[in-house]
């Protein structure tokens, strides 16, 4: 079946450094991708999304890059802060509208002081 | 707005018992979905609805039923609970304006089946 996976299950960075979280997807027909942040005991929180007709999208301190040739997605977080510590999931949308998402396993990001 | 609310927060069931997980949203979203999250895993789609009276199956629908009688509510029913259904359940909603939009997730229900 289709799947979305992550290269690294854990990532530790120093506070103030930039972090990059990677994601590989397998469904070449997916045309919408989302990054979610999940803190312990809470539901996923939307960070940023990107459509397949784009290569890059920037938000506040976050950038998502999409490489459709190799089916790769990445999330860059600039100047990491302690509050960035969480599990980050990438997800691809298989259906019209954001209601049929396939999630990756997740990467736990730890910010060291 | 309260956003997406879920009740209960925690539930323990015995094998074979039935129960309903409640989900409500006050954002007038057309789309609502149920996901389950097992330890160390991403979320998997159980069922979803694109509007009142319309539901469809997701990736892991077996053992669960849903209905959507109103725009606001989307309950998930476990007909005969099994230990394999021990998980954290998340409800989500989103609106549709001709293009993709983010999903808003509830806080989750942690279910244990003994």
mmCIF file with all atom_site columns, N, CA, C and O in Angstrom, chain B residues 60-84:
data_model
loop_
_atom_site.group_PDB
_atom_site.id
_atom_site.type_symbol
_atom_site.label_atom_id
_atom_site.label_alt_id
_atom_site.label_comp_id
_atom_site.label_asym_id
_atom_site.label_entity_id
_atom_site.label_seq_id
_atom_site.pdbx_PDB_ins_code
_atom_site.Cartn_x
_atom_site.Cartn_y
_atom_site.Cartn_z
_atom_site.occupancy
_atom_site.B_iso_or_equiv
_atom_site.pdbx_formal_charge
_atom_site.auth_seq_id
_atom_site.auth_comp_id
_atom_site.auth_asym_id
_atom_site.auth_atom_id
_atom_site.pdbx_PDB_model_num
ATOM 1   N N  . UNK B 1 60 ? -8.285  1.928  8.165  1.00 0.00 ? 60 UNK B N  1
ATOM 2   C CA . UNK B 1 60 ? -8.482  0.861  9.165  1.00 0.00 ? 60 UNK B CA 1
ATOM 3   C C  . UNK B 1 60 ? -9.891  0.918  9.737  1.00 0.00 ? 60 UNK B C  1
ATOM 4   O O  . UNK B 1 60 ? -10.095 1.177  10.923 1.00 0.00 ? 60 UNK B O  1
ATOM 5   N N  . UNK B 1 61 ? -10.936 0.634  8.955  1.00 0.00 ? 61 UNK B N  1
ATOM 6   C CA . UNK B 1 61 ? -12.317 0.811  9.414  1.00 0.00 ? 61 UNK B CA 1
ATOM 7   C C  . UNK B 1 61 ? -12.905 -0.349 10.211 1.00 0.00 ? 61 UNK B C  1
ATOM 8   O O  . UNK B 1 61 ? -13.940 -0.165 10.884 1.00 0.00 ? 61 UNK B O  1
ATOM 9   N N  . UNK B 1 62 ? -12.283 -1.530 10.143 1.00 0.00 ? 62 UNK B N  1
ATOM 10  C CA . UNK B 1 62 ? -12.898 -2.717 10.753 1.00 0.00 ? 62 UNK B CA 1
ATOM 11  C C  . UNK B 1 62 ? -13.038 -2.576 12.256 1.00 0.00 ? 62 UNK B C  1
ATOM 12  O O  . UNK B 1 62 ? -12.094 -2.235 12.961 1.00 0.00 ? 62 UNK B O  1
ATOM 13  N N  . UNK B 1 63 ? -14.247 -2.876 12.757 1.00 0.00 ? 63 UNK B N  1
ATOM 14  C CA . UNK B 1 63 ? -14.528 -2.814 14.181 1.00 0.00 ? 63 UNK B CA 1
ATOM 15  C C  . UNK B 1 63 ? -15.101 -1.479 14.636 1.00 0.00 ? 63 UNK B C  1
ATOM 16  O O  . UNK B 1 63 ? -15.386 -1.312 15.829 1.00 0.00 ? 63 UNK B O  1
ATOM 17  N N  . UNK B 1 64 ? -15.255 -0.558 13.700 1.00 0.00 ? 64 UNK B N  1
ATOM 18  C CA . UNK B 1 64 ? -15.751 0.785  14.024 1.00 0.00 ? 64 UNK B CA 1
ATOM 19  C C  . UNK B 1 64 ? -16.921 1.174  13.111 1.00 0.00 ? 64 UNK B C  1
ATOM 20  O O  . UNK B 1 64 ? -16.915 0.835  11.932 1.00 0.00 ? 64 UNK B O  1
ATOM 21  N N  . UNK B 1 65 ? -17.868 1.884  13.697 1.00 0.00 ? 65 UNK B N  1
ATOM 22  C CA . UNK B 1 65 ? -18.963 2.452  12.912 1.00 0.00 ? 65 UNK B CA 1
ATOM 23  C C  . UNK B 1 65 ? -19.042 3.950  13.165 1.00 0.00 ? 65 UNK B C  1
ATOM 24  O O  . UNK B 1 65 ? -18.718 4.417  14.265 1.00 0.00 ? 65 UNK B O  1
ATOM 25  N N  . UNK B 1 66 ? -19.513 4.673  12.155 1.00 0.00 ? 66 UNK B N  1
ATOM 26  C CA . UNK B 1 66 ? -19.723 6.113  12.326 1.00 0.00 ? 66 UNK B CA 1
ATOM 27  C C  . UNK B 1 66 ? -21.047 6.501  11.694 1.00 0.00 ? 66 UNK B C  1
ATOM 28  O O  . UNK B 1 66 ? -21.610 5.776  10.875 1.00 0.00 ? 66 UNK B O  1
ATOM 29  N N  . UNK B 1 67 ? -21.511 7.666  12.091 1.00 0.00 ? 67 UNK B N  1
ATOM 30  C CA . UNK B 1 67 ? -22.680 8.283  11.466 1.00 0.00 ? 67 UNK B CA 1
ATOM 31  C C  . UNK B 1 67 ? -22.500 9.783  11.560 1.00 0.00 ? 67 UNK B C  1
ATOM 32  O O  . UNK B 1 67 ? -21.763 10.275 12.416 1.00 0.00 ? 67 UNK B O  1
ATOM 33  N N  . UNK B 1 68 ? -23.171 10.518 10.711 1.00 0.00 ? 68 UNK B N  1
ATOM 34  C CA . UNK B 1 68 ? -23.064 11.980 10.720 1.00 0.00 ? 68 UNK B CA 1
ATOM 35  C C  . UNK B 1 68 ? -24.464 12.551 10.479 1.00 0.00 ? 68 UNK B C  1
ATOM 36  O O  . UNK B 1 68 ? -24.870 12.825 9.367  1.00 0.00 ? 68 UNK B O  1
ATOM 37  N N  . UNK B 1 69 ? -25.181 12.722 11.568 1.00 0.00 ? 69 UNK B N  1
ATOM 38  C CA . UNK B 1 69 ? -26.547 13.246 11.458 1.00 0.00 ? 69 UNK B CA 1
ATOM 39  C C  . UNK B 1 69 ? -26.571 14.770 11.462 1.00 0.00 ? 69 UNK B C  1
ATOM 40  O O  . UNK B 1 69 ? -27.540 15.378 10.988 1.00 0.00 ? 69 UNK B O  1
ATOM 41  N N  . UNK B 1 70 ? -25.541 15.397 12.003 1.00 0.00 ? 70 UNK B N  1
ATOM 42  C CA . UNK B 1 70 ? -25.457 16.857 12.024 1.00 0.00 ? 70 UNK B CA 1
ATOM 43  C C  . UNK B 1 70 ? -24.079 17.286 11.548 1.00 0.00 ? 70 UNK B C  1
ATOM 44  O O  . UNK B 1 70 ? -23.139 16.489 11.543 1.00 0.00 ? 70 UNK B O  1
ATOM 45  N N  . UNK B 1 71 ? -23.947 18.537 11.189 1.00 0.00 ? 71 UNK B N  1
ATOM 46  C CA . UNK B 1 71 ? -22.643 19.057 10.793 1.00 0.00 ? 71 UNK B CA 1
ATOM 47  C C  . UNK B 1 71 ? -21.664 19.046 11.964 1.00 0.00 ? 71 UNK B C  1
ATOM 48  O O  . UNK B 1 71 ? -20.476 18.822 11.793 1.00 0.00 ? 71 UNK B O  1
ATOM 49  N N  . UNK B 1 72 ? -22.186 19.273 13.176 1.00 0.00 ? 72 UNK B N  1
ATOM 50  C CA . UNK B 1 72 ? -21.320 19.465 14.333 1.00 0.00 ? 72 UNK B CA 1
ATOM 51  C C  . UNK B 1 72 ? -20.749 18.177 14.908 1.00 0.00 ? 72 UNK B C  1
ATOM 52  O O  . UNK B 1 72 ? -19.658 18.184 15.472 1.00 0.00 ? 72 UNK B O  1
ATOM 53  N N  . UNK B 1 73 ? -21.479 17.072 14.838 1.00 0.00 ? 73 UNK B N  1
ATOM 54  C CA . UNK B 1 73 ? -21.112 15.872 15.582 1.00 0.00 ? 73 UNK B CA 1
ATOM 55  C C  . UNK B 1 73 ? -20.723 14.711 14.680 1.00 0.00 ? 73 UNK B C  1
ATOM 56  O O  . UNK B 1 73 ? -21.331 14.488 13.630 1.00 0.00 ? 73 UNK B O  1
ATOM 57  N N  . UNK B 1 74 ? -19.736 13.937 15.140 1.00 0.00 ? 74 UNK B N  1
ATOM 58  C CA . UNK B 1 74 ? -19.266 12.786 14.360 1.00 0.00 ? 74 UNK B CA 1
ATOM 59  C C  . UNK B 1 74 ? -18.810 11.697 15.344 1.00 0.00 ? 74 UNK B C  1
ATOM 60  O O  . UNK B 1 74 ? -17.625 11.517 15.599 1.00 0.00 ? 74 UNK B O  1
ATOM 61  N N  . UNK B 1 75 ? -19.757 10.946 15.916 1.00 0.00 ? 75 UNK B N  1
ATOM 62  C CA . UNK B 1 75 ? -19.398 9.932  16.905 1.00 0.00 ? 75 UNK B CA 1
ATOM 63  C C  . UNK B 1 75 ? -18.789 8.681  16.271 1.00 0.00 ? 75 UNK B C  1
ATOM 64  O O  . UNK B 1 75 ? -19.140 8.309  15.142 1.00 0.00 ? 75 UNK B O  1
ATOM 65  N N  . UNK B 1 76 ? -17.905 8.045  17.008 1.00 0.00 ? 76 UNK B N  1
ATOM 66  C CA . UNK B 1 76 ? -17.261 6.799  16.579 1.00 0.00 ? 76 UNK B CA 1
ATOM 67  C C  . UNK B 1 76 ? -17.692 5.696  17.533 1.00 0.00 ? 76 UNK B C  1
ATOM 68  O O  . UNK B 1 76 ? -17.496 5.807  18.735 1.00 0.00 ? 76 UNK B O  1
ATOM 69  N N  . UNK B 1 77 ? -18.249 4.635  16.986 1.00 0.00 ? 77 UNK B N  1
ATOM 70  C CA . UNK B 1 77 ? -18.750 3.537  17.821 1.00 0.00 ? 77 UNK B CA 1
ATOM 71  C C  . UNK B 1 77 ? -17.879 2.301  17.678 1.00 0.00 ? 77 UNK B C  1
ATOM 72  O O  . UNK B 1 77 ? -17.554 1.879  16.567 1.00 0.00 ? 77 UNK B O  1
ATOM 73  N N  . UNK B 1 78 ? -17.520 1.753  18.833 1.00 0.00 ? 78 UNK B N  1
ATOM 74  C CA . UNK B 1 78 ? -16.846 0.460  18.888 1.00 0.00 ? 78 UNK B CA 1
ATOM 75  C C  . UNK B 1 78 ? -17.912 -0.561 19.252 1.00 0.00 ? 78 UNK B C  1
ATOM 76  O O  . UNK B 1 78 ? -18.511 -0.485 20.326 1.00 0.00 ? 78 UNK B O  1
ATOM 77  N N  . UNK B 1 79 ? -18.163 -1.503 18.374 1.00 0.00 ? 79 UNK B N  1
ATOM 78  C CA . UNK B 1 79 ? -19.279 -2.428 18.570 1.00 0.00 ? 79 UNK B CA 1
ATOM 79  C C  . UNK B 1 79 ? -18.955 -3.517 19.587 1.00 0.00 ? 79 UNK B C  1
ATOM 80  O O  . UNK B 1 79 ? -19.796 -3.876 20.405 1.00 0.00 ? 79 UNK B O  1
ATOM 81  N N  . UNK B 1 80 ? -17.748 -4.056 19.533 1.00 0.00 ? 80 UNK B N  1
ATOM 82  C CA . UNK B 1 80 ? -17.308 -5.113 20.436 1.00 0.00 ? 80 UNK B CA 1
ATOM 83  C C  . UNK B 1 80 ? -15.810 -4.940 20.611 1.00 0.00 ? 80 UNK B C  1
ATOM 84  O O  . UNK B 1 80 ? -15.018 -5.413 19.787 1.00 0.00 ? 80 UNK B O  1
ATOM 85  N N  . UNK B 1 81 ? -15.427 -4.248 21.667 1.00 0.00 ? 81 UNK B N  1
ATOM 86  C CA . UNK B 1 81 ? -14.039 -3.836 21.834 1.00 0.00 ? 81 UNK B CA 1
ATOM 87  C C  . UNK B 1 81 ? -13.096 -5.028 21.918 1.00 0.00 ? 81 UNK B C  1
ATOM 88  O O  . UNK B 1 81 ? -13.407 -6.073 22.523 1.00 0.00 ? 81 UNK B O  1
ATOM 89  N N  . UNK B 1 82 ? -11.918 -4.855 21.314 1.00 0.00 ? 82 UNK B N  1
ATOM 90  C CA . UNK B 1 82 ? -10.859 -5.861 21.334 1.00 0.00 ? 82 UNK B CA 1
ATOM 91  C C  . UNK B 1 82 ? -9.565  -5.206 21.796 1.00 0.00 ? 82 UNK B C  1
ATOM 92  O O  . UNK B 1 82 ? -9.382  -3.992 21.599 1.00 0.00 ? 82 UNK B O  1
ATOM 93  N N  . UNK B 1 83 ? -8.659  -5.979 22.410 1.00 0.00 ? 83 UNK B N  1
ATOM 94  C CA . UNK B 1 83 ? -7.379  -5.395 22.858 1.00 0.00 ? 83 UNK B CA 1
ATOM 95  C C  . UNK B 1 83 ? -6.621  -4.684 21.746 1.00 0.00 ? 83 UNK B C  1
ATOM 96  O O  . UNK B 1 83 ? -5.898  -3.717 22.016 1.00 0.00 ? 83 UNK B O  1
ATOM 97  N N  . UNK B 1 84 ? -6.797  -5.127 20.504 1.00 0.00 ? 84 UNK B N  1
ATOM 98  C CA . UNK B 1 84 ? -6.110  -4.487 19.378 1.00 0.00 ? 84 UNK B CA 1
ATOM 99  C C  . UNK B 1 84 ? -6.607  -3.061 19.122 1.00 0.00 ? 84 UNK B C  1
ATOM 100 O O  . UNK B 1 84 ? -5.983  -2.309 18.363 1.00 0.00 ? 84 UNK B O  1
#
